[in-house]
CSV table of C-alpha atoms in Angstrom, one decimal:
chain,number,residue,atom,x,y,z
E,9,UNK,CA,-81.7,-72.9,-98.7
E,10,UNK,CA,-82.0,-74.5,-94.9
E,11,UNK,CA,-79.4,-77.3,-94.1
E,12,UNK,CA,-80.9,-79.0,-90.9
E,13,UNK,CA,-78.0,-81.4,-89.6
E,14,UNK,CA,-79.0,-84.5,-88.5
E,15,UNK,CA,-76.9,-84.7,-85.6
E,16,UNK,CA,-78.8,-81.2,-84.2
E,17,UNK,CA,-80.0,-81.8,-80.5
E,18,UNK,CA,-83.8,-80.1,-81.7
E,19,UNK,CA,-83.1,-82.2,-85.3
E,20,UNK,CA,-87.0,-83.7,-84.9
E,21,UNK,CA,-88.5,-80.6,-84.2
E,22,UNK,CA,-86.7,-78.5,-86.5
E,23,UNK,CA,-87.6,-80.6,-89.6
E,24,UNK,CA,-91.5,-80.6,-88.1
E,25,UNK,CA,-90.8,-76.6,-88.4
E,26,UNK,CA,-89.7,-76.7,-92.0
E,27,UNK,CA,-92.8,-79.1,-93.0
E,28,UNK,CA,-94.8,-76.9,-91.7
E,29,UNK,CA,-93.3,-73.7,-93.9
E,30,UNK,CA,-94.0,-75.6,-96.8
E,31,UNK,CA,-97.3,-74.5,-96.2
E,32,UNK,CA,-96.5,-70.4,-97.1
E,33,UNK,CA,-96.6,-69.9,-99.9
E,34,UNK,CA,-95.4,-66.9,-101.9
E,35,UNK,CA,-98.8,-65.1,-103.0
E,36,UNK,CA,-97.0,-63.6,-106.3
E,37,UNK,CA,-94.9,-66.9,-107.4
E,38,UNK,CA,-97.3,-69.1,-106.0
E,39,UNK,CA,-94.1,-71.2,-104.6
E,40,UNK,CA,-93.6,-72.0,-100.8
E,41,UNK,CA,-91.0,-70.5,-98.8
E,42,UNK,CA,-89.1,-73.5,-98.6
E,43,UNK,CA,-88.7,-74.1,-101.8
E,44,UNK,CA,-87.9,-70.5,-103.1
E,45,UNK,CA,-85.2,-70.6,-100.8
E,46,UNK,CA,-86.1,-68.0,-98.6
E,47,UNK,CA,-85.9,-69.6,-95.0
E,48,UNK,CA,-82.4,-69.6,-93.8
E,49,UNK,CA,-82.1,-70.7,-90.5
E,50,UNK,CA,-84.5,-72.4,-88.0
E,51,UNK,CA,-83.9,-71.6,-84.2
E,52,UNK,CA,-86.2,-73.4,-81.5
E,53,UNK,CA,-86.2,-73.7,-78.4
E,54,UNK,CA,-88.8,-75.6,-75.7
E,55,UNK,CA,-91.1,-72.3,-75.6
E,56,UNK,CA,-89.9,-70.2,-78.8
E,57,UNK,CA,-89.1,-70.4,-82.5
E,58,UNK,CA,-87.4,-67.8,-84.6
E,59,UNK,CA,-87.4,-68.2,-88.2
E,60,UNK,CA,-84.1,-66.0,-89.9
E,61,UNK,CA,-85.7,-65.1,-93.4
E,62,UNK,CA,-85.3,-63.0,-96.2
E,63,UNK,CA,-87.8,-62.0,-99.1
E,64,UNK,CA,-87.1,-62.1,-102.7
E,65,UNK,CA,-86.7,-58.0,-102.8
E,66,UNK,CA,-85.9,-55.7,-99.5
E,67,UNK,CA,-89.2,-53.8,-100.7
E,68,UNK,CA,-91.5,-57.2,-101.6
E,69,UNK,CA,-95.2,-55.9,-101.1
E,70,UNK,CA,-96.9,-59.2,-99.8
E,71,UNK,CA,-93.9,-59.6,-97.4
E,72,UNK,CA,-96.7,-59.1,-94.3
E,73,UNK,CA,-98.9,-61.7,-95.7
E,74,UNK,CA,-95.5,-63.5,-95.7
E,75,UNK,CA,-94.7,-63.4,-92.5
E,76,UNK,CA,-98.2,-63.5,-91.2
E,77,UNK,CA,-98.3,-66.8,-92.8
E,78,UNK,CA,-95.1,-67.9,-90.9
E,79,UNK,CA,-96.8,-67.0,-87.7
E,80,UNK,CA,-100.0,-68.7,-88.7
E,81,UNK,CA,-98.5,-72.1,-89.7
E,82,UNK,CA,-96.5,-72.8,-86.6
E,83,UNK,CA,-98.9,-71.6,-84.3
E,84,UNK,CA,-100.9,-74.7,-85.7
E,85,UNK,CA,-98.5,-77.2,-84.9
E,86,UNK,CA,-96.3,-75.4,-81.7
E,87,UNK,CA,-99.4,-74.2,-79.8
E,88,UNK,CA,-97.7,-72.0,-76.8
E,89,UNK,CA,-94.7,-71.5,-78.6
E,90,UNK,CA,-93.6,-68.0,-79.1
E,91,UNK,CA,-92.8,-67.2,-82.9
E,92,UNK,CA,-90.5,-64.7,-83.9
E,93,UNK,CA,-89.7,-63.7,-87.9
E,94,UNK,CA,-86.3,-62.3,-88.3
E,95,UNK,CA,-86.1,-60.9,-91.9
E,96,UNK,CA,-82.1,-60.8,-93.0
E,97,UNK,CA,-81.0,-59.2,-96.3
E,98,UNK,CA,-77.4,-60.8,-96.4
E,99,UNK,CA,-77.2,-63.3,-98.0
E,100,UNK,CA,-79.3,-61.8,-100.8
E,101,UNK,CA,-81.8,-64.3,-101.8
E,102,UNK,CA,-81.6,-64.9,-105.4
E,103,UNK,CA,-83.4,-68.0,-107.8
E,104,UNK,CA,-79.7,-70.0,-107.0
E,105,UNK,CA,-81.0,-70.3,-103.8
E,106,UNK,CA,-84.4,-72.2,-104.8
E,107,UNK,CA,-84.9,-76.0,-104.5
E,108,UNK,CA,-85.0,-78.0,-107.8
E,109,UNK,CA,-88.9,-78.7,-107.3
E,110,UNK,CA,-89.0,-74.5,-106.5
E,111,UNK,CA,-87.4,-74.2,-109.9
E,112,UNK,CA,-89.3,-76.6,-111.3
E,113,UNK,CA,-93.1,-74.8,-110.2
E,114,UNK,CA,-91.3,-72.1,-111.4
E,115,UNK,CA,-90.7,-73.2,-114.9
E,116,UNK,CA,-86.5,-72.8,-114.5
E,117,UNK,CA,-84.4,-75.0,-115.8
């Protein structure tokens, strides 16, 4: 799950990033990104963005419509901003990583 630190020089921008991921969501759970945990890290810079990521599985079939969906939410809200999707299988992602409300669409206890 993302940790943005308050006291992070791009702290404004970055949190404008994640509310924009909430937006993604997952087309087989039906869950945004941020919530399933998947988004790991936010880098940003005054012309780029890269967004370290994983999938639930290395081999997930909607992980293009996934990304795609990355690309197409930011470019909304950081017109002229380069955006890059790194994928990253270590950590592996796994339902300890979800948000309570993640777990909670997801009917988890």
């Amino acid at each position: 799950m993302i940790q943005i630190e308050i006291n992070d020089p791009q702290y404004a921008q970055k949190v404008k990033i994640a509310q924009s991921l909430y937006q993604v969501i997952d087309p087989e759970l039906f869950v945004n990104i941020i919530d399933l945990g998947l988004v790991y890290n936010i880098i940003y810079t005054d012309n780029t963005i890269t967004i370290i990521m994983t999938l639930s599985t290395p081999h997930c079939p909607l992980g293009d419509a996934i990304t795609s969906g990355v690309n197409n939410a930011l470019s909304v809200h950081f017109p002229g901003h380069a955006v890059t999707v790194q994928l990253v299988w270590e950590p592996k992602w796994n339902f300890e990583m979800m948000t309570a409300e993640g777990k909670k669409l997801l009917g988890i206890a």
